[in-house]
Short mmCIF file of N, CA and C in Angstrom, two decimals:
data_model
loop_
_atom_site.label_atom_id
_atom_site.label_comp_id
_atom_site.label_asym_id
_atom_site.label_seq_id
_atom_site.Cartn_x
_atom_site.Cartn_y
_atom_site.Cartn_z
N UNK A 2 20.23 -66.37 -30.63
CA UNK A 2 20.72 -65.29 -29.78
C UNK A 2 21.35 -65.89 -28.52
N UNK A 3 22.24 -65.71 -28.04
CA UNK A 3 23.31 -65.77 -26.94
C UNK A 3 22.60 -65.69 -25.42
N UNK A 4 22.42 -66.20 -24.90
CA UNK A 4 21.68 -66.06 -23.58
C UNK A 4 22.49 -64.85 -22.64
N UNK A 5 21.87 -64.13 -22.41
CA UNK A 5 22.08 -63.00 -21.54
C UNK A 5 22.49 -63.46 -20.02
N UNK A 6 23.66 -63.35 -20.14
CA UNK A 6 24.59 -63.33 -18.36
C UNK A 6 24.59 -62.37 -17.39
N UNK A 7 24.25 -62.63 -16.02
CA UNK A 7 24.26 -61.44 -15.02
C UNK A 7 25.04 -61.68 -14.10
N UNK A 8 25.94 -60.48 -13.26
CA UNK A 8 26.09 -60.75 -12.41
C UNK A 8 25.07 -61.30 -10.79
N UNK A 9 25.76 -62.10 -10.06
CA UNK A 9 25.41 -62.10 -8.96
C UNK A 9 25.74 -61.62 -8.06
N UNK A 10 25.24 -60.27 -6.94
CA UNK A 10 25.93 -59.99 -5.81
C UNK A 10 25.53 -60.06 -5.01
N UNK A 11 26.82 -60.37 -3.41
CA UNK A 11 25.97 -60.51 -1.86
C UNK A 11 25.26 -59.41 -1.44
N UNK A 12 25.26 -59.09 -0.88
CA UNK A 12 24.19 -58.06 0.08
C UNK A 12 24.84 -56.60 0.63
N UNK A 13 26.43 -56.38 -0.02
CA UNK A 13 26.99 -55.29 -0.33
C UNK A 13 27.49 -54.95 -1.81
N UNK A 14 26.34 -55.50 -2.27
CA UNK A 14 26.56 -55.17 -3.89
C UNK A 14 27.85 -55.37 -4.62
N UNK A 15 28.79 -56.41 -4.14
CA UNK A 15 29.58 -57.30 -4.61
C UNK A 15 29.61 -58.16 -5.42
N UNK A 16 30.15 -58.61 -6.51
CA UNK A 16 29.90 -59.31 -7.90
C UNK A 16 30.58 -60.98 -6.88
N UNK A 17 29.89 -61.78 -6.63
CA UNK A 17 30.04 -63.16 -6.21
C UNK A 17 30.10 -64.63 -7.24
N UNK A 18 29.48 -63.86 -8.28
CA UNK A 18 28.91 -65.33 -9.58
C UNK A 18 28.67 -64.77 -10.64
N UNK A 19 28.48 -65.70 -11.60
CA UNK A 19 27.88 -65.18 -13.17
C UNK A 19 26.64 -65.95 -13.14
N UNK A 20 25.45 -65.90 -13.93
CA UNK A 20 24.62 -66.83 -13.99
C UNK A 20 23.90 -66.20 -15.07
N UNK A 21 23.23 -67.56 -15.76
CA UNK A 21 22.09 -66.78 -17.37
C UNK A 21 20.85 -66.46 -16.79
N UNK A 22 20.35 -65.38 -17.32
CA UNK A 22 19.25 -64.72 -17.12
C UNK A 22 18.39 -65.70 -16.39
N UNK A 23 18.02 -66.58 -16.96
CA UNK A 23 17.08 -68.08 -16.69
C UNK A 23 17.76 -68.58 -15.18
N UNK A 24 18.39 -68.61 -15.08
CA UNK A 24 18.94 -69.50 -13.97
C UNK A 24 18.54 -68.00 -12.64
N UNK A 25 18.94 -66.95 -12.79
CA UNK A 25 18.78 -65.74 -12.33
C UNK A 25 16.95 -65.63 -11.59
N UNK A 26 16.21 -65.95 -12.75
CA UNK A 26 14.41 -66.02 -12.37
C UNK A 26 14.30 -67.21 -11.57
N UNK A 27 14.89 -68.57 -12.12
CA UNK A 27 14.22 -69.87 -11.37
C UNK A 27 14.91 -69.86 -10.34
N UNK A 28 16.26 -69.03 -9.67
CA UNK A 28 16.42 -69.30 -8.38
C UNK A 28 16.21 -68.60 -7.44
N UNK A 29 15.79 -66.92 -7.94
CA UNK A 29 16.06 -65.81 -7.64
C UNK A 29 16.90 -65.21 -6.85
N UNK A 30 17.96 -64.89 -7.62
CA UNK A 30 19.57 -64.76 -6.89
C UNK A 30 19.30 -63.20 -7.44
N UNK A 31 20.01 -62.51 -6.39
CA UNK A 31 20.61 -61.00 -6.03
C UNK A 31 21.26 -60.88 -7.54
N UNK A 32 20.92 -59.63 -7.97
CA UNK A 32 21.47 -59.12 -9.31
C UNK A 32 21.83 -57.46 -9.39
N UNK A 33 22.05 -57.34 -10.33
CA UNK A 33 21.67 -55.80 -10.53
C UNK A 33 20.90 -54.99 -11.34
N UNK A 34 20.70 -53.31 -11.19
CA UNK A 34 19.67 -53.42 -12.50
C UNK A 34 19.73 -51.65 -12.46
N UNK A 35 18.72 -51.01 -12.96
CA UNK A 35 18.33 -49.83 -13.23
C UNK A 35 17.22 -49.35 -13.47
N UNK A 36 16.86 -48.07 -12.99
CA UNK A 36 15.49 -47.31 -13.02
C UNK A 36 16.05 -45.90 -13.89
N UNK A 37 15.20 -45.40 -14.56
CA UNK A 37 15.85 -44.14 -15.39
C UNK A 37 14.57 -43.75 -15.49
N UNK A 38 14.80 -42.33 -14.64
CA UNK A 38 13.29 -41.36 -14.80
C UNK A 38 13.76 -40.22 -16.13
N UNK A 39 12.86 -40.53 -17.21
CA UNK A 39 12.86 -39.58 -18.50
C UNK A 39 11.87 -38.29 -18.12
N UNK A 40 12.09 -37.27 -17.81
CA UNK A 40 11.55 -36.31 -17.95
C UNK A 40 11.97 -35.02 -18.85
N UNK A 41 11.01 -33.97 -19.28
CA UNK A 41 11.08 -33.20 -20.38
C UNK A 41 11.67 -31.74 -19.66
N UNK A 42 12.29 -30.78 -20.55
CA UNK A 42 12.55 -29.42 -20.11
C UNK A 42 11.40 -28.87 -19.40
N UNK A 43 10.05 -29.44 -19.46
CA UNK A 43 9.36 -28.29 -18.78
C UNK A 43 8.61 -29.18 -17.82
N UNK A 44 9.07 -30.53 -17.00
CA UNK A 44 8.82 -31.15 -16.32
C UNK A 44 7.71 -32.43 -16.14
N UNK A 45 7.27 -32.52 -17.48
CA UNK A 45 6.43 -33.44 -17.38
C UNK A 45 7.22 -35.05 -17.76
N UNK A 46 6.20 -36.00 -16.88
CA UNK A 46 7.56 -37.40 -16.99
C UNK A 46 7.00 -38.21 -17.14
N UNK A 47 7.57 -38.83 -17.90
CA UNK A 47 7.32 -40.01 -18.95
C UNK A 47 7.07 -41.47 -18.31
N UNK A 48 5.77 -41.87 -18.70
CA UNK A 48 5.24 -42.92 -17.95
C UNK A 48 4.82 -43.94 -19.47
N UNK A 49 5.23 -45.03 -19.11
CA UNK A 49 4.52 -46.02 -19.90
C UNK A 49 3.99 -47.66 -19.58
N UNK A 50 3.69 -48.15 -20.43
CA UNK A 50 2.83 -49.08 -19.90
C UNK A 50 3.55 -50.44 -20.93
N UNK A 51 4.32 -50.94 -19.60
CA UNK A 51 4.60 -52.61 -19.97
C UNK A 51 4.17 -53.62 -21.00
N UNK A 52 4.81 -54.53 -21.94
CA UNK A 52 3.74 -55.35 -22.84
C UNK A 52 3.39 -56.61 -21.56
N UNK A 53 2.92 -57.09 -21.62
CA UNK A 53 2.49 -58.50 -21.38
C UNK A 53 3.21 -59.71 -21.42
N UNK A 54 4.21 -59.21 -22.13
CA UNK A 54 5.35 -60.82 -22.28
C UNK A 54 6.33 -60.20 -21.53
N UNK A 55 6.27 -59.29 -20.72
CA UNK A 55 7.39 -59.07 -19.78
C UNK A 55 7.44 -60.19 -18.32
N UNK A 56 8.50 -60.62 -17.96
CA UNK A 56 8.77 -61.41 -17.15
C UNK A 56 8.25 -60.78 -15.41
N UNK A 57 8.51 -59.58 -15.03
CA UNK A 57 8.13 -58.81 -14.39
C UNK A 57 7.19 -57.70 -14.49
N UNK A 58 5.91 -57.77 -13.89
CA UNK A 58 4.70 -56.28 -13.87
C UNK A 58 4.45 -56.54 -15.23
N UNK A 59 4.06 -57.40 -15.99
CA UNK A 59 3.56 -57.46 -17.20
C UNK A 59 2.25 -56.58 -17.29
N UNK A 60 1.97 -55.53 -18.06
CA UNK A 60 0.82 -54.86 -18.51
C UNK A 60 0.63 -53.74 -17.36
N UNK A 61 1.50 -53.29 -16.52
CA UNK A 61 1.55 -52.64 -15.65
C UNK A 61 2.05 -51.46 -16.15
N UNK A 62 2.07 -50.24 -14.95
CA UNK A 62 2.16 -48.77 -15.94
C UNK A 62 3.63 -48.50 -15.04
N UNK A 63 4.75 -47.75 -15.56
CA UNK A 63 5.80 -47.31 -14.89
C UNK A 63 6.45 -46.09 -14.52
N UNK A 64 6.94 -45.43 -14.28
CA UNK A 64 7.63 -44.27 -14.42
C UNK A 64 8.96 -44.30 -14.58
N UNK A 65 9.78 -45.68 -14.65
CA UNK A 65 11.03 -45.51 -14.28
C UNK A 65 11.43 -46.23 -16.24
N UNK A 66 12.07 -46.65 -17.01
CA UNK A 66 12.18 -47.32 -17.80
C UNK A 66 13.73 -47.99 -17.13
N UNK A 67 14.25 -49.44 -17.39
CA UNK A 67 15.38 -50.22 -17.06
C UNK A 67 15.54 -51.30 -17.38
N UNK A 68 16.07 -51.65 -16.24
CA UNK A 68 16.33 -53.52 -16.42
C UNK A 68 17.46 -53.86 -16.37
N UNK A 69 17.62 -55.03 -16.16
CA UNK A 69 18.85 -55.83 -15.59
C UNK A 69 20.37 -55.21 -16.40
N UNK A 70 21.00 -55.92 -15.42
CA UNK A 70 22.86 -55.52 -16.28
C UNK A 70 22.96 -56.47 -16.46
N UNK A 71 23.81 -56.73 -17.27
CA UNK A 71 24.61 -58.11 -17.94
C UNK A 71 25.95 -57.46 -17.23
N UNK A 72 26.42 -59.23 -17.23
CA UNK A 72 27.64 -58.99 -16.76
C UNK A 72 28.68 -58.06 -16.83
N UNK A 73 29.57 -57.26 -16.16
CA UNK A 73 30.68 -56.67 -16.24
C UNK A 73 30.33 -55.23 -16.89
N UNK A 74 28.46 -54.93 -16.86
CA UNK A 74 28.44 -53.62 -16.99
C UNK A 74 27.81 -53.09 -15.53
N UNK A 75 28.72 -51.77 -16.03
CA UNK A 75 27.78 -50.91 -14.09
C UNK A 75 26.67 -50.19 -14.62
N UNK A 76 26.49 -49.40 -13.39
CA UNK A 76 24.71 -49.31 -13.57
C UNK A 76 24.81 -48.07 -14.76
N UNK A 77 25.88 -47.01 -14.56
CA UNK A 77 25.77 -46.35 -15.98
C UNK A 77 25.61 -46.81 -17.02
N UNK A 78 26.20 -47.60 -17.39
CA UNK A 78 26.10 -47.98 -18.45
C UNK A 78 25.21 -49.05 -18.64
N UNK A 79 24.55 -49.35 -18.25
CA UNK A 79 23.20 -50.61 -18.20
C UNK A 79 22.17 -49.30 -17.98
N UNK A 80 22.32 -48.25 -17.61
CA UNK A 80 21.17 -47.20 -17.81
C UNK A 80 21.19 -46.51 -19.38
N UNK A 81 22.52 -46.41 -19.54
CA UNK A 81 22.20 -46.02 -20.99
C UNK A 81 21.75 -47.00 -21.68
N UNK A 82 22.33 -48.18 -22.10
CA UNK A 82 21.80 -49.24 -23.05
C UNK A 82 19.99 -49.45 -22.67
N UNK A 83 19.64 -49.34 -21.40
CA UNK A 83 18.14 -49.32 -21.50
C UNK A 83 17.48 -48.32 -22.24
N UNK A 84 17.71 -47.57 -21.69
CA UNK A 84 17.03 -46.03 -22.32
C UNK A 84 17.34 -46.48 -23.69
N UNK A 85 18.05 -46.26 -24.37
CA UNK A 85 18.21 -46.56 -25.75
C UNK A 85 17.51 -47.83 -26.47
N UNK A 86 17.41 -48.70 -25.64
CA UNK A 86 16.50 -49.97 -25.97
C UNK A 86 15.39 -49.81 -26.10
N UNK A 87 14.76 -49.02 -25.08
CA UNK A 87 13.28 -49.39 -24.83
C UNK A 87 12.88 -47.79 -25.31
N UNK A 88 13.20 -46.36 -25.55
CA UNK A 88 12.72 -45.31 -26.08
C UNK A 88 13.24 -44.70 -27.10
N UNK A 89 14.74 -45.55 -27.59
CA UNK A 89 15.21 -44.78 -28.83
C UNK A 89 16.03 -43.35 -28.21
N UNK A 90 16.46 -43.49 -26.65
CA UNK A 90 17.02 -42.12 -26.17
C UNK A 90 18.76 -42.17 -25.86
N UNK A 91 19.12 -41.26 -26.86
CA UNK A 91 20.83 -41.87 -26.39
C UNK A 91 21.33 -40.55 -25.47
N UNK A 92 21.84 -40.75 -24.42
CA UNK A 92 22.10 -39.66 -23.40
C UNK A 92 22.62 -40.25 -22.51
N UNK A 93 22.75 -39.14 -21.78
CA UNK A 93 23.85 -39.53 -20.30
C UNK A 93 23.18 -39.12 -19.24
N UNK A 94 22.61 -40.18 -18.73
CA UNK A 94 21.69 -40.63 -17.57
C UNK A 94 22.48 -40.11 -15.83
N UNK A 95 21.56 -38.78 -15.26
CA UNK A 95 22.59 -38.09 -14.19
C UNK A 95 22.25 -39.63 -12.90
N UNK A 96 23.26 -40.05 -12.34
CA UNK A 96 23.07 -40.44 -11.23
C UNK A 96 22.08 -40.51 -10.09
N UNK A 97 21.02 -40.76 -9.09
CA UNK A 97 20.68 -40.27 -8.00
C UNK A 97 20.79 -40.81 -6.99
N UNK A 98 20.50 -42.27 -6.85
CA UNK A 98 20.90 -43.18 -5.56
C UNK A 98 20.64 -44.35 -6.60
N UNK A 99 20.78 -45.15 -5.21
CA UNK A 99 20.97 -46.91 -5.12
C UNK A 99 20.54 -47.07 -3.97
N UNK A 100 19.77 -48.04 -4.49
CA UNK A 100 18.50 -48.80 -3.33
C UNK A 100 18.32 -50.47 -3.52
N UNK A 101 18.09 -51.49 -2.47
CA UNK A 101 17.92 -52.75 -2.45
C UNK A 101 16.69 -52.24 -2.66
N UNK A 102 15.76 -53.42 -3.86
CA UNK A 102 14.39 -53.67 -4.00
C UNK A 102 13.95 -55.47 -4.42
N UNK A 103 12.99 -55.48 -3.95
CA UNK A 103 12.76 -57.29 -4.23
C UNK A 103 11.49 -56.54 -6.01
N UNK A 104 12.41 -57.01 -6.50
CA UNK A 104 11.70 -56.68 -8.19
C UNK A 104 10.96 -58.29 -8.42
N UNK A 105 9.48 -58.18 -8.19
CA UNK A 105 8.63 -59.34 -8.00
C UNK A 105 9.32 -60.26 -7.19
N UNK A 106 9.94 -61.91 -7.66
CA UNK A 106 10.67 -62.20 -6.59
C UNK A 106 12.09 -62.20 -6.55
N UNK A 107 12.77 -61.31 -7.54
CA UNK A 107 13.90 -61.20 -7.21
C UNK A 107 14.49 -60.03 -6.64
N UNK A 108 15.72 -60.12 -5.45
CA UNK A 108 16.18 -59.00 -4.89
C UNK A 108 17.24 -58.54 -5.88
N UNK A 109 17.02 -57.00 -5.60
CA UNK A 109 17.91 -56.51 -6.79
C UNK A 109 18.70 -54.95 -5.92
N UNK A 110 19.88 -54.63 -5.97
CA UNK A 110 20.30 -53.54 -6.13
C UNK A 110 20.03 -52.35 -7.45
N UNK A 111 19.54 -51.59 -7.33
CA UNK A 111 19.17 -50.57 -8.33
C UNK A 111 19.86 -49.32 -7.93
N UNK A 112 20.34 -48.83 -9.64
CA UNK A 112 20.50 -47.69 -9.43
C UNK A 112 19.57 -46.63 -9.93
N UNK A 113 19.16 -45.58 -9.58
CA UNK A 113 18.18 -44.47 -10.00
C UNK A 113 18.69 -43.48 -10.63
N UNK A 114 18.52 -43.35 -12.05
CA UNK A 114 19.44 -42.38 -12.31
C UNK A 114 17.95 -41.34 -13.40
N UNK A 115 18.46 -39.91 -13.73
CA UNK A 115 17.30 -39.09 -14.52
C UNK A 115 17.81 -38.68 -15.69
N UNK A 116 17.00 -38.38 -16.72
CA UNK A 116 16.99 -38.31 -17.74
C UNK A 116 16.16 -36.93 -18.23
N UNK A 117 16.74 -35.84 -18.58
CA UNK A 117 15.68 -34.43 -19.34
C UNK A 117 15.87 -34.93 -20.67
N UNK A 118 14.34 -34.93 -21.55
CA UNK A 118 14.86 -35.25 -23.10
C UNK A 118 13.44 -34.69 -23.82
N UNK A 119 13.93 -33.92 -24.47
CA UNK A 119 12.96 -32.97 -25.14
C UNK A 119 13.02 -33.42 -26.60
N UNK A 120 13.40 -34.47 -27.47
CA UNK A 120 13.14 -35.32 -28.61
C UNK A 120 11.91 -36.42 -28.58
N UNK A 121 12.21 -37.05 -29.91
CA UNK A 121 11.22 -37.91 -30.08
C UNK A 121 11.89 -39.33 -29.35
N UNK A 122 10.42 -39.77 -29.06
CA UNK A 122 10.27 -40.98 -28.49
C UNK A 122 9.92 -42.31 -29.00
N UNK A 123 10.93 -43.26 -29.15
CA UNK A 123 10.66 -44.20 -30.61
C UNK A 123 10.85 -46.00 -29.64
N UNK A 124 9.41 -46.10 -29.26
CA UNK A 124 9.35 -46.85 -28.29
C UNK A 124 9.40 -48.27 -28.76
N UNK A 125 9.99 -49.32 -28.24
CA UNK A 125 10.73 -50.71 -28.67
C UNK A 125 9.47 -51.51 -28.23
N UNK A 126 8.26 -51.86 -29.47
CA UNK A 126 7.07 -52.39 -29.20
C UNK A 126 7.27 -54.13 -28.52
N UNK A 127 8.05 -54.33 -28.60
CA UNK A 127 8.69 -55.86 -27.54
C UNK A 127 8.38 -55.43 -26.17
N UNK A 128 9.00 -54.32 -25.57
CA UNK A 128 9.40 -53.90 -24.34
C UNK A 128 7.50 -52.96 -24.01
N UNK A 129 7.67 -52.33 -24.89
CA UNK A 129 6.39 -51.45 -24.07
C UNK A 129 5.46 -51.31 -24.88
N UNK A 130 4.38 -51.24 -24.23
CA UNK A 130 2.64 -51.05 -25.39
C UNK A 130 2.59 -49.15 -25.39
N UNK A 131 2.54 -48.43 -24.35
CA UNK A 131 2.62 -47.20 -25.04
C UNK A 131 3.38 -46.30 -24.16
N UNK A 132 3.60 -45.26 -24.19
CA UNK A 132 4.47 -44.01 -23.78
C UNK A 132 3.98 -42.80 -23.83
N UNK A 133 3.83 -42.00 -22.58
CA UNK A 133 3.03 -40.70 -23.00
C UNK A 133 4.03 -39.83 -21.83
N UNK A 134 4.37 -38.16 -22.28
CA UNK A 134 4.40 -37.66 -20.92
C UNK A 134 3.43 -36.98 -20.42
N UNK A 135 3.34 -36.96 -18.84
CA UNK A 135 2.29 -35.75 -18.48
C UNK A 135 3.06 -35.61 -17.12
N UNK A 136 1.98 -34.45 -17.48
CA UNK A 136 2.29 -33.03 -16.56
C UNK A 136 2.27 -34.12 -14.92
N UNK A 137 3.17 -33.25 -13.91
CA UNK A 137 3.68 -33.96 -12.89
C UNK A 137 2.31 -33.52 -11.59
N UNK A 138 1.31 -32.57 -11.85
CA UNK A 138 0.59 -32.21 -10.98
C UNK A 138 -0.53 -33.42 -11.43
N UNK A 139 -1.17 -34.18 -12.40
CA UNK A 139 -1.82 -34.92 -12.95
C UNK A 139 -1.45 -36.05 -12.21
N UNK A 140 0.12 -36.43 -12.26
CA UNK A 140 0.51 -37.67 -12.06
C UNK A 140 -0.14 -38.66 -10.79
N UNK A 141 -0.31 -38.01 -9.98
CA UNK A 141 -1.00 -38.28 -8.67
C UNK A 141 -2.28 -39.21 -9.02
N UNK A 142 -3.00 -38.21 -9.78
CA UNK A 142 -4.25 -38.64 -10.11
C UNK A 142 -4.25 -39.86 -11.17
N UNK A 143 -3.23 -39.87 -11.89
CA UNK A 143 -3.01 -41.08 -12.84
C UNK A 143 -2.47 -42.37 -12.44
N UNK A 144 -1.78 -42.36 -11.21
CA UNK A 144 -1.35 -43.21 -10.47
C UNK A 144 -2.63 -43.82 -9.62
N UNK A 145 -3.42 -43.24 -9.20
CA UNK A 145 -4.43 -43.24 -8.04
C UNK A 145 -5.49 -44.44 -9.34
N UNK A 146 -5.63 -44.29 -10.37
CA UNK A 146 -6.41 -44.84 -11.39
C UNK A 146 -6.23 -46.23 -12.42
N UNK A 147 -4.96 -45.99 -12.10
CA UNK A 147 -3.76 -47.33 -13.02
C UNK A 147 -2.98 -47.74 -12.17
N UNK A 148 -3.10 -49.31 -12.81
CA UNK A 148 -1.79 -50.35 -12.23
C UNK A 148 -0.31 -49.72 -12.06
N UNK A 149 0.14 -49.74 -11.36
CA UNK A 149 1.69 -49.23 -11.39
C UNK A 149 2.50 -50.23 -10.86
N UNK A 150 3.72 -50.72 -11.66
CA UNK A 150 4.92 -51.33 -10.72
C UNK A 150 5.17 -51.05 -9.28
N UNK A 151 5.03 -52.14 -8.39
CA UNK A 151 5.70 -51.80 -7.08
C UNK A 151 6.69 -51.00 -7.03
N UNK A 152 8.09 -51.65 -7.95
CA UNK A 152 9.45 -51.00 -7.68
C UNK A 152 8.91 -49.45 -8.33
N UNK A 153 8.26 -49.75 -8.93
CA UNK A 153 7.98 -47.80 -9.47
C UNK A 153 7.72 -47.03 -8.61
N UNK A 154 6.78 -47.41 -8.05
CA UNK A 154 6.05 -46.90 -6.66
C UNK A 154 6.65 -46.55 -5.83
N UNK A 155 8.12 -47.57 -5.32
CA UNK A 155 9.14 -47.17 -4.01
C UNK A 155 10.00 -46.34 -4.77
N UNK A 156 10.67 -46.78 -5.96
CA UNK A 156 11.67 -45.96 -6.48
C UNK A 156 10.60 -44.40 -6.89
N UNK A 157 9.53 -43.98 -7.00
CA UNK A 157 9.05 -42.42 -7.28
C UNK A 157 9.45 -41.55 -5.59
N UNK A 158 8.82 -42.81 -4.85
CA UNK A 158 9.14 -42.31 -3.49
C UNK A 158 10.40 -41.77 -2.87
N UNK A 159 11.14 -42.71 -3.51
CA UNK A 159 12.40 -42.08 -3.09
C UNK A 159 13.04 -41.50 -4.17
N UNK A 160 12.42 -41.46 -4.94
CA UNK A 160 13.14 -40.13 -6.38
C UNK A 160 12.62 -38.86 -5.25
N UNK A 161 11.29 -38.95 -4.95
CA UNK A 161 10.73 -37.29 -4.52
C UNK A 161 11.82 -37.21 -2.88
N UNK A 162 12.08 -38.19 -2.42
CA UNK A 162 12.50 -37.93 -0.83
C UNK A 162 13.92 -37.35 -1.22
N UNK A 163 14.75 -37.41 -1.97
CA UNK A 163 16.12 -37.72 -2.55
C UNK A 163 16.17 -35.94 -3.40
N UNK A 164 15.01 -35.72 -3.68
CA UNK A 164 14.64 -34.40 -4.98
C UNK A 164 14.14 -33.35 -3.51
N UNK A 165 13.41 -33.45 -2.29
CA UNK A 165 13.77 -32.77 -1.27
C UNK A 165 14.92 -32.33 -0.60
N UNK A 166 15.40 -33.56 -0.47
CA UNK A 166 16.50 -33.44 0.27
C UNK A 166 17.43 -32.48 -0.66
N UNK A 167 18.16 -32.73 -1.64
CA UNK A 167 18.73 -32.13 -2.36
C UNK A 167 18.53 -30.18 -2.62
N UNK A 168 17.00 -30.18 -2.36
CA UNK A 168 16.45 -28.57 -2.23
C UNK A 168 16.67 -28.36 -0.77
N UNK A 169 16.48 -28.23 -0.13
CA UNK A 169 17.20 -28.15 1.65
C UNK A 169 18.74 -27.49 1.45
#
């Protein structure tokens, strides 16, 4: 298999370099990437739990599903190819922001984009150990009890600050 290329960008999310995935971890150079919140018609959102051979938050629980772009794709489209990777979901992922986050030790530009999907969920056992949705009044309490990704943690925060603002 072909080693996976990323861009590199400065600190206005400018494409500066190419570099392979590998070279990307051992130096930790600025990249890009994606968060995609899957939630259902009647609001409950889809959280799952990391395998262990993940390079980042291994065995950790998430809310967002993503991951890096390869070169010369934008964050749309590095949001669809995730979603489709890791849950079997082909759709068109709405926009919400872009945020700098240090994803373990690499800094990353992310984009946040959401997902309603009321089908089946056909989860890529490489990428994740399991997948469940629940109800969003629970979530609190499920978070308060389980490991969660940092970047999950800031990116929910600013999904909910971003999901206010927008009602205002």
């Amino acid at each position: 298999m072909k080693e996976e290329i990323q861009d590199i960008v400065d600190d206005n999310d400018n494409v500066i370099d190419k570099k392979t995935r590998a070279e990307v971890f051992e130096k930790n150079l600025q990249t890009r990437g994606t968060m995609i919140m899957v939630s259902n018609s009647k609001g409950d959102i889809l959280v799952h739990k990391r395998t262990m051979n993940k390079e980042i938050s291994p065995g950790l629980y998430s809310l967002f599903l993503g991951g890096g772009a390869i070169s010369g794709e934008g964050y749309e489209e590095c949001a669809r190819r995730e979603i489709e990777e890791e849950v079997g979901i082909r759709a068109k992922p709405e926009f919400m922001f872009k945020f700098k986050a240090m994803i373990g030790k690499l800094p990353a530009f992310l984009g946040v984009f959401k997902v309603v999907y009321d089908g089946k969920i056909k989860i890529n056992k490489e990428e994740i150990e399991e997948a469940f949705f629940i109800k969003e009044v629970k979530l609190r309490d499920f978070m308060k009890s389980h490991k969660f990704s940092s970047d999950s943690i800031m990116g929910y925060k600013l999904y909910l600050e971003t999901i206010m603002r927008e009602e205002k």
